[in-house]
Amino acid sequence: MQATDRLTLAAVLSLFLAGFLLAPLTSDLSYLGPAWFSLSTLGVTTALLRRARLGSGVVLTTQLLIAAVLSVGLSLTMPGTGLPWHQHYVGLWQGGVAHMQASGSPMDPNDGVTLIFATIVAGLLIVTDLLASGLGRPAWALAPTATLFLVPALTVGAGTGVMSFLLVALGYLGILVADGLNGSSRWTRGLSRDSAESVGASPVVWRAAALIGVPALVGTLVLSPFAPTLTLPGLGFGNGSGRGGPLQLTDPSLDLRRNLQQPRDQEVITYSTDAPGGLYLRLASLPQFDAKGWSNVEIRLTSGAQLPAAPGLTDVPDKEFTTRVSVRDFRSQYLPLPYAPRSFEAEGDWRYDPTSLTVVNGESRARALSNLTYTVRSINPAPDSDALDGAVAGTPLDDSVTGVIPRDLPENLIRLSERVTKDAATPADKAAAIQAYLRGGRFQYSTEPLPGSGYRALQNFLLEDRRGYCEQFATAMAMMARVAGIPSRVSVGFLPGKKDGDVWRVSIHDMHAWPELYFSNYGWVRFEPTPASVTGSAPPWTLQGSDDPEDSPTAAPTAAPSASAPADTAAPEEAPVEDLTTGEAGTTFPWARTLLGSGVVLLVLLVLAAPATIRVRRRTARLSGDQLGEEQVEAAWAEIRDTVVDHGGTWPTGSPHAIGSQIADRLDGQESAAMGQVATLVERSRYARSLGGGTDTLPTLTRDIRRGLVAPLSRRQRLLATVLPRSLFRRPGR
């Protein structure tokens, strides 16, 4: 393998790894396939171009043309609108940018985003190759992958844990190793150069790479479960207008998952109300259920601030409650409102869905909610428990979505649902039985990430681990209700929070999901399957047929707690935190944090030590005496040259005799004479028919010369030359 091939391959592998750095931004990893295909195509093309010894300008121009063709080709594989190819291509880019501006991370799948990400990764390969091979500065090749590393770090909610750092470190280490392999290859005879082409490679650099890379990889894999993510509030997607097309609605369940797993809680909403207790603040309702989970459907938004009556509610209460809400640093396209809202006053372009009464920003701006204060008037559609007990399941307007049982729903989930509700006589009793089953002692609340996705995750929650957070509890009840013949949907929003005087304070960890079931004459009714340790007691109208003591109306405060029991609403934060620790707070040593910190420090030190390690191993290989004759002479000559370069010197040009004379002038006595002897051996090696012996003392002569070159330098210069040897980063051939 030629020297240029190694650097090109290392650059390609580095970007293969770096492609994963964009994963926290999107829920769709389909961009990786096109990105890897582009990287492979560009890598092969670049290797062939550099083997042909074409100039860097020709290589760069060809790379850009191929990248452009690949990007356009990818766009042609995506569904179009009948437009010419160039308009379709531009439209995908515009749509992708608008989607990123309108979405929180991780984003929903979008063809434009896939095109943008794949093109960016391919473009960064061109930059990396230009730095490593074109400009001969492999050390600078860290910049492109570091750029991808920083993008999620500057995006709300995207993680940049130890694994992300490992991807960057391993990619950069690969480039340094490739450069080290090139430098430690065998040297051949040459008439006009001091650095000959590589025709082989010493295994010592591979051993050095293993010495550095394997501990780093193992350490990171061990420590990554303890790694927190880094979130930088105040920056990220969600600041665009999104005008000129249909609104791209984000998935609130993704925001729920991310916010509940944030290590630091923070206040995001305060509100005051004349309602008798705290209020659930709903962001959105997800009506569609399939193998991927709960999701939005296409809706038609209506302008205005006066909302219609709650769907399905026949006996509308006369009493309206007024609530004034102030949002701090929280971003969403949805306006948090108590159910059922009748009207609202909020600055900006807000529109509502008459079916779900969800209010959405008309400009698709996630930032529109930040630092917004607004007023909402709502009713409390809470039914009487005795009356609801006799209610039948209704047929909502969107029954074709909310009443559907997926055909591929696993049979064991259906059997479990039927078993839980088999003794219940009425639909309300069935719903209460499902709620009591989930709130009982069989299930544990935990925000730890769970294995699997879709139906597999639901099976794992209901039949195996029985651990999860509010999304799993809400999903399970809504699914089981549909099996029982009751239309259902999952709503996402906030728990009431904690009361502080006349104000209710809601934190980011109060984000919550709950099911809503549809009953004739009552419309959508909220249930609460998440355990009491998180939510307090269940709504009183949901307790028909429940014999679970924790669901007794007197066992705990209601879901809208009174001022006399504010402590009960703190449970959502306390339960998951205790699950993540061992022993009582303040009495155990923080092993996870200590191991994580130590692992990160170790990984950084290993990466920083890579150049020095490779340089030492290269010197050892050159002076080991394993080479024969001419190869040993060229290896010693290369070592002297790299020593001069490492310590800030300039390697002269000219014949070996001329170079030897100039270097000897910098040395004293024995070292100067040694330089003359080595120069003579180089001349014989290159120009004479035979070397004539004299190579036995080459390692000793080379060490003497190195000692003489280093002697007059300061301690700081020596340290810098050891930690960052310039010879590793010099342009090949110089």
XYZ file of C-alpha atoms in Angstrom:
734
model
C 0.000 0.000 0.000
C 1.355 3.398 -0.955
C 1.724 6.239 1.501
C -1.087 8.271 -0.057
C -3.393 5.243 0.099
C -2.904 4.982 3.856
C -3.805 8.597 4.533
C -6.813 8.432 2.213
C -8.068 5.250 3.869
C -7.552 6.754 7.327
C -9.483 9.882 6.313
C -12.368 7.787 4.976
C -12.530 5.683 8.152
C -12.385 8.835 10.265
C -15.448 10.235 8.484
C -17.174 6.841 8.646
C -16.989 7.170 12.432
C -17.725 10.891 12.461
C -20.997 10.303 10.629
C -22.453 8.951 13.867
C -21.845 12.325 15.537
C -24.936 13.697 13.772
C -27.126 10.878 15.132
C -28.314 12.814 18.244
C -29.889 15.398 15.932
C -32.311 13.038 14.201
C -34.451 10.001 14.899
C -33.729 8.755 11.365
C -30.277 7.289 10.669
C -30.959 6.647 6.985
C -28.468 9.374 6.084
C -25.630 7.028 7.071
C -26.125 4.737 4.069
C -25.785 7.476 1.410
C -23.010 9.129 3.411
C -20.984 5.919 3.578
C -21.539 5.248 -0.134
C -20.288 8.746 -0.936
C -17.280 8.283 1.346
C -16.395 4.978 -0.306
C -16.722 6.393 -3.814
C -14.701 9.485 -2.983
C -12.082 7.406 -1.183
C -11.478 5.073 -4.132
C -11.418 7.973 -6.582
C -9.014 9.977 -4.431
C -6.642 7.036 -4.041
C -6.532 6.527 -7.816
C -5.964 10.228 -8.465
C -3.095 10.428 -6.004
C -1.524 7.259 -7.395
C -1.554 8.972 -10.790
C 0.499 11.772 -9.162
C -1.911 14.475 -10.278
C -1.619 17.866 -8.644
C -3.585 18.741 -5.531
C -5.673 21.219 -7.516
C -6.760 18.541 -9.978
C -7.541 16.143 -7.135
C -9.603 18.732 -5.260
C -11.556 19.782 -8.360
C -12.347 16.169 -9.229
C -13.417 15.445 -5.653
C -15.814 18.392 -5.653
C -17.323 17.341 -8.981
C -17.834 13.760 -7.810
C -19.334 14.930 -4.502
C -21.761 17.162 -6.408
C -22.770 14.303 -8.713
C -23.288 11.987 -5.740
C -25.405 14.587 -3.934
C -27.602 15.224 -6.967
C -27.837 11.486 -7.593
C -29.058 10.949 -4.038
C -31.758 13.589 -4.537
C -32.995 11.763 -7.642
C -33.678 8.670 -5.528
C -36.035 10.661 -3.297
C -39.738 11.195 -4.051
C -40.235 14.257 -6.235
C -43.012 16.577 -7.318
C -42.524 16.396 -11.087
C -40.163 19.361 -11.085
C -36.937 19.443 -13.117
C -34.040 17.790 -11.329
C -32.318 21.032 -10.367
C -35.491 22.511 -8.868
C -36.147 19.260 -7.040
C -32.598 19.340 -5.656
C -32.882 22.938 -4.449
C -36.316 22.200 -2.997
C -34.954 19.316 -0.942
C -32.259 21.558 0.503
C -34.780 24.281 1.299
C -37.158 21.769 2.846
C -34.379 20.232 4.911
C -33.272 23.611 6.239
C -36.871 24.536 7.092
C -37.350 21.201 8.851
C -34.240 21.757 10.971
C -35.352 25.276 11.849
C -38.793 24.096 12.862
C -37.798 20.969 14.756
C -36.291 20.096 18.059
C -33.685 17.382 18.221
C -33.936 14.506 17.577
C -35.782 15.474 14.400
C -38.392 13.396 12.619
C -37.374 11.732 9.315
C -37.039 14.145 6.405
C -35.553 13.574 2.938
C -34.035 17.042 2.854
C -32.199 16.467 6.128
C -30.914 13.109 4.848
C -29.558 14.827 1.730
C -27.951 17.639 3.731
C -26.291 15.343 6.272
C -24.943 12.938 3.631
C -23.563 15.832 1.580
C -21.942 17.449 4.619
C -20.170 14.229 5.603
C -18.857 13.790 2.048
C -17.711 17.407 1.959
C -15.831 17.016 5.218
C -13.950 14.051 3.748
C -12.693 16.351 1.000
C -11.533 18.864 3.611
C -9.872 16.138 5.699
C -8.051 14.712 2.674
C -6.944 18.183 1.621
C -5.442 18.825 5.052
C -3.841 15.404 5.530
C -2.578 14.692 2.008
C -2.931 17.823 -0.093
C -1.345 20.219 2.386
C 0.651 17.545 4.205
C -0.719 18.555 7.625
C -2.263 15.419 9.163
C -2.471 17.099 12.578
C -4.955 19.608 11.166
C -7.292 16.801 10.114
C -8.890 16.974 13.560
C -10.767 20.142 12.571
C -13.481 18.605 10.305
C -14.505 15.857 12.732
C -14.304 18.279 15.651
C -16.810 20.435 13.776
C -19.295 17.565 13.661
C -18.604 16.918 17.353
C -19.549 20.491 18.239
C -22.807 20.586 16.253
C -24.791 18.390 18.706
C -23.096 20.148 21.636
C -24.615 23.430 20.449
C -28.063 21.911 19.908
C -30.708 21.702 22.608
C -30.906 18.241 24.082
C -28.354 16.551 21.883
C -25.831 14.439 23.693
C -22.065 14.667 23.430
C -20.986 11.996 25.855
C -17.826 9.955 26.045
C -18.808 7.809 23.061
C -18.905 10.868 20.805
C -15.460 11.877 22.015
C -14.234 8.349 21.333
C -15.396 8.508 17.709
C -13.447 11.716 17.149
C -10.390 10.428 19.007
C -10.224 7.108 17.157
C -10.663 8.773 13.775
C -7.891 11.263 14.502
C -5.684 8.533 15.938
C -6.114 6.553 12.727
C -4.818 9.461 10.658
C -1.803 9.877 12.943
C -1.093 6.147 12.763
C -1.297 6.230 8.958
C 1.189 9.084 8.905
C 3.383 7.189 11.353
C 3.296 4.105 9.138
C 4.423 6.187 6.205
C 7.320 7.623 8.181
C 8.548 4.331 9.599
C 8.524 2.416 6.318
C 11.645 0.947 4.817
C 13.860 3.351 2.945
C 15.088 2.700 -0.570
C 17.984 4.104 -2.495
C 17.445 7.404 -4.244
C 19.622 9.789 -6.211
C 17.957 13.095 -5.434
C 15.839 12.852 -2.339
C 16.205 12.286 1.371
C 12.832 10.642 1.881
C 12.203 7.651 -0.320
C 8.912 6.000 -1.138
C 7.453 3.507 1.247
C 7.573 -0.076 0.128
C 6.849 -1.732 3.435
C 6.010 -0.919 7.003
C 7.283 -1.859 10.411
C 4.764 -3.484 12.745
C 5.912 -1.309 15.620
C 3.464 1.456 14.723
C 0.617 -1.034 14.782
C 1.760 -2.100 18.236
C 1.842 1.548 19.296
C -1.668 2.080 17.952
C -2.892 -0.977 19.848
C -1.148 0.248 22.994
C -3.066 3.521 22.762
C -6.323 2.577 21.087
C -7.318 -0.648 22.835
C -7.261 0.746 26.411
C -9.130 3.826 25.198
C -11.789 1.720 23.482
C -12.237 -0.689 26.398
C -12.262 2.126 28.945
C -14.892 4.071 27.071
C -17.144 1.077 26.519
C -17.001 0.325 30.249
C -17.618 3.908 31.305
C -20.159 4.969 28.683
C -23.199 3.732 30.688
C -22.267 6.251 33.394
C -21.728 9.107 30.960
C -24.049 12.098 31.171
C -24.870 14.114 28.119
C -23.970 17.725 27.613
C -26.808 20.137 26.940
C -26.196 23.799 26.253
C -29.489 25.700 26.715
C -30.106 28.736 24.594
C -28.772 27.415 21.288
C -30.073 24.960 18.725
C -32.719 24.279 16.137
C -36.156 25.817 16.251
C -35.651 29.470 15.375
C -36.919 29.582 11.808
C -40.128 30.894 10.394
C -41.111 27.844 8.394
C -43.255 29.955 6.039
C -44.279 28.953 2.573
C -45.578 25.390 3.070
C -47.309 22.965 5.424
C -46.209 23.115 9.031
C -43.715 20.485 10.116
C -44.879 19.442 13.594
C -42.331 17.981 15.954
C -42.957 14.847 17.994
C -43.585 15.963 21.607
C -42.844 12.467 22.909
C -39.216 12.890 21.823
C -39.017 16.127 23.820
C -40.587 14.290 26.763
C -38.013 11.511 26.666
C -35.084 13.908 26.363
C -36.229 16.303 29.084
C -37.028 13.617 31.651
C -33.514 12.227 31.215
C -31.775 15.561 31.669
C -29.465 15.325 34.701
C -30.322 18.838 35.895
C -33.860 19.947 36.668
C -34.906 23.538 36.028
C -38.055 25.608 36.293
C -39.676 26.213 32.905
C -43.256 27.356 33.612
C -45.085 29.285 36.310
C -48.832 29.877 36.392
C -51.577 31.260 38.571
C -55.187 30.148 38.333
C -58.561 30.546 39.988
C -59.183 26.822 39.555
C -59.433 24.926 42.869
C -56.110 23.103 42.377
C -53.175 22.661 40.068
C -53.694 21.916 36.394
C -52.286 19.452 33.912
C -50.913 21.572 31.055
C -51.303 19.704 27.798
C -49.047 20.310 24.793
C -50.452 17.866 22.265
C -52.366 14.632 21.822
C -51.023 11.768 19.727
C -53.890 9.761 18.178
C -52.098 7.300 15.891
C -50.720 4.032 17.234
C -48.653 1.509 15.286
C -45.435 -0.492 15.515
C -43.417 2.727 15.814
C -45.416 4.008 18.788
C -47.716 7.017 19.120
C -47.569 9.826 16.591
C -49.376 12.810 15.127
C -51.546 12.652 12.047
C -52.049 15.287 9.394
C -54.350 17.970 10.778
C -56.015 21.118 9.452
C -55.343 24.122 11.677
C -57.838 26.922 12.233
C -56.949 30.542 12.943
C -58.405 32.307 15.942
C -58.269 32.354 19.727
C -61.839 31.136 20.414
C -61.927 27.346 20.497
C -64.955 25.110 19.908
C -66.549 22.983 22.601
C -64.672 19.923 23.759
C -65.439 17.083 21.307
C -68.038 14.641 22.615
C -68.859 16.617 25.778
C -72.644 17.088 25.943
C -73.020 18.642 29.393
C -70.647 21.608 29.180
C -69.909 23.216 32.591
C -70.858 26.872 32.931
C -67.890 27.708 35.150
C -64.777 28.900 33.326
C -61.386 29.211 34.993
C -58.763 31.791 34.104
C -55.103 30.808 34.138
C -52.137 33.077 33.461
C -49.067 31.178 32.276
C -45.458 32.381 31.997
C -42.980 30.230 30.078
C -39.259 30.614 30.647
C -36.541 28.770 28.740
C -38.669 26.069 27.131
C -39.099 25.608 23.414
C -42.012 23.996 21.699
C -44.355 24.556 18.783
C -47.251 23.716 21.103
C -48.927 26.061 23.596
C -49.276 24.416 27.050
C -52.978 24.647 27.987
C -55.305 23.019 30.526
C -57.995 20.808 29.009
C -60.497 21.866 27.803
C -59.474 25.358 26.628
C -62.204 27.756 25.508
C -60.092 30.776 24.547
C -56.597 32.181 24.948
C -54.675 35.416 24.569
C -51.069 34.957 23.436
C -48.705 37.064 21.386
C -47.833 35.594 18.008
C -49.478 33.498 15.326
C -51.220 30.602 17.082
C -53.731 28.212 15.512
C -55.764 25.314 16.843
C -56.855 21.860 15.773
C -60.635 21.615 16.329
C -60.459 17.835 16.797
C -57.878 17.697 19.587
C -57.984 21.368 20.759
C -54.197 21.442 20.419
C -52.826 24.955 19.817
C -49.802 25.233 17.513
C -47.603 28.121 16.454
C -48.641 29.085 12.932
C -45.098 29.956 11.908
C -43.732 26.584 13.044
C -41.382 28.397 15.431
C -40.219 26.493 18.501
C -38.767 29.707 19.944
C -42.197 31.374 19.923
C -42.966 29.817 23.304
C -39.778 30.930 25.074
C -40.336 33.803 27.521
C -44.010 34.002 26.538
C -46.752 35.068 28.964
C -50.354 34.341 28.020
C -53.835 33.856 29.453
C -56.198 30.936 28.897
C -59.814 30.384 29.896
C -60.841 26.768 30.266
C -63.464 24.468 31.691
C -62.986 21.363 33.800
C -64.762 18.503 31.981
C -64.152 16.076 34.854
C -67.078 13.630 34.930
C -68.891 12.346 37.966
C -67.492 8.911 38.780
C -70.904 7.293 39.280
C -72.230 8.689 36.006
C -69.109 7.664 34.089
C -69.477 4.133 35.430
C -72.547 3.689 33.271
C -71.095 5.350 30.184
C -70.339 3.472 27.007
C -67.376 3.897 24.732
C -68.096 6.616 22.213
C -67.189 7.181 18.586
C -65.005 10.273 18.137
C -64.693 12.132 14.847
C -61.258 10.605 14.353
C -62.357 7.082 15.282
C -60.652 5.768 12.142
C -57.398 6.650 13.906
C -58.098 6.597 17.648
C -60.222 3.440 17.616
C -57.982 1.252 15.475
C -56.139 -1.798 16.819
C -53.036 -2.373 14.663
C -53.238 -5.637 12.749
C -49.672 -6.523 13.685
C -50.159 -5.972 17.418
C -48.509 -8.982 19.125
C -50.936 -11.624 20.322
C -49.436 -11.770 23.818
C -50.265 -8.078 24.341
C -53.846 -8.679 23.261
C -54.184 -11.657 25.613
C -52.801 -9.638 28.519
C -55.275 -6.816 27.855
C -58.189 -9.245 27.762
C -57.052 -10.944 30.961
C -56.792 -7.646 32.862
C -60.315 -6.538 31.867
C -62.142 -9.892 31.841
C -64.010 -9.270 35.128
C -65.010 -5.664 34.321
C -68.637 -5.151 33.330
C -68.623 -1.686 31.742
C -66.147 0.248 29.585
C -65.396 2.555 32.519
C -64.749 -0.470 34.728
C -62.419 -1.877 32.088
C -60.506 1.403 31.974
C -60.314 1.516 35.768
C -59.073 -2.088 35.865
C -56.296 -1.307 33.382
C -55.291 1.756 35.385
C -55.263 -0.170 38.666
C -53.194 -2.950 37.081
C -50.506 -0.507 35.943
C -50.500 1.555 39.155
C -50.170 -1.516 41.344
C -46.953 -2.869 42.768
C -46.152 -4.931 39.677
C -44.500 -2.025 37.854
C -41.636 0.297 38.737
C -41.133 3.881 37.579
C -37.695 4.575 36.091
C -36.316 7.025 33.529
C -33.361 4.789 32.665
C -33.154 3.979 28.936
C -34.865 0.687 28.146
C -33.985 -1.873 25.475
C -35.966 -2.357 22.293
C -38.353 -0.148 20.361
C -41.946 -0.269 19.143
C -43.898 -3.373 20.087
C -40.754 -5.022 21.461
C -40.309 -2.206 23.973
C -43.973 -2.487 24.970
C -43.648 -6.242 25.460
C -40.521 -5.708 27.518
C -42.372 -3.208 29.728
C -45.571 -5.204 30.241
C -44.283 -8.777 30.276
C -40.616 -8.765 31.301
C -38.802 -5.899 33.039
C -41.955 -4.005 34.091
C -39.888 -0.820 34.398
C -40.515 2.422 32.564
C -41.529 6.032 32.794
C -44.772 7.848 32.050
C -44.618 7.277 28.286
C -44.573 3.504 28.751
C -47.412 3.611 31.298
C -49.544 5.854 29.070
C -48.779 3.801 25.963
C -49.673 0.564 27.707
C -53.016 1.828 29.010
C -54.031 3.451 25.730
C -53.182 0.255 23.838
C -55.040 -1.971 26.296
C -58.060 0.358 26.188
C -58.279 -0.032 22.420
C -58.222 -3.800 22.799
C -61.110 -3.351 25.256
C -63.038 -1.378 22.628
C -62.415 2.145 23.959
C -60.943 4.797 21.613
C -57.760 6.241 23.059
C -54.908 8.651 22.498
C -51.787 9.702 24.423
C -51.332 13.294 25.537
C -48.025 14.953 26.367
C -47.638 17.957 28.633
C -46.838 18.808 32.243
C -47.911 17.707 35.698
C -49.395 20.481 37.866
C -46.061 21.222 39.538
C -45.510 22.591 43.041
C -47.560 25.329 44.634
C -45.617 28.312 45.998
C -48.047 30.794 47.522
C -50.430 31.813 44.743
C -48.145 30.507 42.005
C -47.596 27.014 40.663
C -44.049 26.224 39.568
C -43.436 23.596 36.891
C -40.004 22.125 36.160
C -38.619 20.310 33.133
C -38.862 17.016 35.028
C -42.615 17.610 35.393
C -43.054 16.756 31.710
C -45.517 13.923 31.559
C -47.580 11.679 29.323
C -51.043 10.318 30.090
C -53.808 8.490 28.205
C -57.173 9.984 27.279
C -60.103 7.643 26.645
C -63.288 8.527 24.762
C -66.716 7.936 26.325
C -70.121 8.794 24.941
C -71.436 12.132 26.316
C -68.163 12.798 28.130
C -65.699 13.026 25.277
C -62.029 12.645 26.048
C -61.400 11.733 29.686
C -57.980 11.795 31.322
C -56.701 8.697 33.142
C -53.500 8.312 35.147
C -51.743 4.909 35.015
C -48.343 6.223 36.144
C -47.683 5.162 39.776
C -48.742 7.329 42.700
C -45.104 7.909 43.671
C -44.919 10.181 40.632
C -48.409 11.607 40.136
C -50.194 11.388 43.473
C -53.520 9.567 43.485
C -55.435 8.931 40.287
C -58.351 11.176 39.275
C -61.389 10.217 41.384
C -63.570 9.533 38.322
C -61.166 6.765 37.242
C -61.424 4.570 40.344
C -64.450 2.428 39.465
C -63.815 -1.167 40.336
C -60.353 -0.472 41.714
C -59.421 -2.254 44.915
C -55.844 -0.995 44.912
C -55.262 0.766 48.256
C -52.944 3.344 46.772
C -55.778 4.505 44.524
C -58.079 5.257 47.395
C -59.217 8.900 47.230
C -57.973 9.451 50.742
C -54.624 7.735 50.341
C -52.899 10.600 48.551
C -53.650 14.073 47.229
C -55.584 14.318 43.994
C -53.930 14.841 40.643
C -54.680 18.508 41.096
C -53.212 18.808 44.602
C -54.273 21.406 47.085
C -52.021 23.931 48.731
C -51.955 21.904 51.912
C -49.988 19.089 50.313
C -47.416 20.552 47.953
C -44.800 17.941 48.839
C -46.752 15.210 47.080
C -46.043 16.714 43.668
C -42.298 16.464 44.172
C -42.372 12.730 43.682
C -41.692 12.744 39.914
C -38.137 13.886 40.528
C -37.426 11.813 43.605
C -38.297 8.353 42.316
C -36.029 8.149 39.271
C -33.124 9.788 41.082
C -33.161 7.132 43.792
C -33.188 4.440 41.125
C -29.870 5.737 39.788
C -27.937 5.723 43.076
C -26.873 3.187 45.661
C -27.569 3.705 49.317
C -28.653 6.949 50.915
C -27.657 10.303 49.529
C -24.457 11.649 50.981
C -23.328 8.328 52.444
C -21.763 6.582 49.450
C -18.724 7.307 47.384
C -19.649 8.646 43.898
C -18.113 5.749 42.003
C -19.857 6.427 38.702
C -18.814 10.065 38.562
C -15.278 9.241 39.675
C -14.886 6.441 37.137
C -16.314 8.632 34.405
C -13.986 11.502 35.185
C -10.988 9.213 35.428
C -11.884 7.531 32.166
C -12.233 10.804 30.299
C -8.912 12.062 31.666
C -7.242 8.768 30.747
C -8.648 8.878 27.233
C -7.460 12.453 26.719
C -3.989 11.571 27.993
C -3.805 8.550 25.712
C -4.726 10.606 22.666
C -2.246 13.337 23.610
C 0.441 10.694 24.078
C -0.112 9.217 20.627
C 2.360 11.451 18.696
C 5.161 10.943 21.232
C 4.545 7.196 21.363
C 4.607 6.829 17.584
C 7.768 8.923 17.340
C 9.588 6.863 19.986
C 8.592 3.602 18.325
C 9.723 4.956 14.959
C 13.152 5.861 16.384
C 13.465 2.455 18.013
C 12.704 0.698 14.734
C 15.239 2.778 12.796
C 18.057 2.173 15.263
C 17.283 -1.442 16.066
C 19.790 -2.773 13.520
C 17.128 -5.000 11.916
C 17.681 -3.397 8.499
C 20.516 -4.484 6.260
C 23.108 -2.300 4.584
C 21.592 0.493 2.529
C 18.250 0.344 4.329
C 19.991 0.833 7.674
C 21.888 3.853 6.315
C 18.717 5.500 4.981
C 16.905 4.801 8.269
C 19.693 6.474 10.264
C 19.729 9.441 7.865
C 15.945 9.830 8.209
C 16.219 9.705 12.003
C 18.812 12.502 12.013
C 16.644 14.582 9.722
C 13.516 14.070 11.864
C 15.491 14.945 15.006
C 16.486 18.260 13.436
C 12.879 18.955 12.402
C 11.426 17.893 15.790
C 13.560 20.441 17.622
C 12.677 23.357 15.389
C 15.573 23.143 12.950
C 15.561 23.298 9.162
C 16.834 20.373 7.134
C 19.285 21.656 4.518
C 19.081 20.861 0.827
C 21.820 19.502 -1.399
C 23.970 16.386 -1.567
C 24.517 14.200 1.503
C 28.035 15.634 1.829
C 26.729 19.230 1.757
C 23.954 18.441 4.217
C 26.362 16.602 6.498
C 28.768 19.553 6.522
C 26.019 22.015 7.490
C 24.696 19.796 10.278
C 28.245 19.070 11.518
C 28.837 22.813 11.892
C 26.099 22.829 14.542
C 27.831 20.104 16.542
C 31.005 19.836 18.592
C 33.870 17.332 18.584
C 32.762 13.729 18.602
C 29.195 14.487 17.433
C 30.490 16.550 14.482
C 32.791 13.727 13.399
C 29.938 11.246 13.705
C 27.825 13.375 11.370
C 30.608 13.327 8.802
C 30.831 9.535 8.990
C 27.091 9.102 8.510
C 27.066 11.487 5.528
C 29.885 9.482 3.945
C 27.938 6.242 4.397
C 24.866 7.835 2.780
C 26.901 8.912 -0.242
C 28.351 5.420 -0.617
C 24.896 3.901 -0.234
C 23.442 6.050 -2.970
C 26.273 6.451 -5.452
C 28.831 3.664 -4.938
C 28.537 0.144 -6.281
C 28.864 -1.246 -2.783
C 28.543 0.164 0.688
C 31.786 -1.344 1.868
C 30.663 -2.064 5.428
C 30.852 0.311 8.341
C 27.183 0.111 9.247
C 27.692 -1.686 12.548
C 28.296 1.585 14.365
C 25.378 3.459 12.750
C 23.005 3.247 15.757
C 25.746 4.558 18.069
C 26.712 7.340 15.643
C 23.072 8.379 15.241
C 22.492 8.513 18.996
C 25.654 10.630 19.403
C 24.419 13.057 16.756
C 20.966 13.235 18.382
C 22.557 13.937 21.756
C 24.630 16.734 20.236
C 21.603 18.309 18.518
C 19.507 18.258 21.699
C 22.210 19.374 24.165
C 22.026 23.173 23.594
C 18.221 23.288 23.768
C 16.197 24.421 26.767
C 14.062 22.031 28.805
C 10.913 23.586 27.351
C 12.114 23.003 23.773
C 12.948 19.391 24.543
C 9.555 18.786 26.141
C 7.709 20.340 23.203
C 9.719 18.246 20.737
C 8.841 15.101 22.699
C 5.105 15.771 23.091
C 4.530 17.243 19.608
C 7.274 15.990 17.285
C 7.084 18.132 14.168
C 8.395 15.379 11.938
C 5.064 13.556 12.280
C 3.215 16.535 10.854
C 5.659 17.674 8.185
C 4.686 17.523 4.565
C 5.751 14.206 2.979
C 8.976 14.533 1.022
C 10.246 17.519 2.964
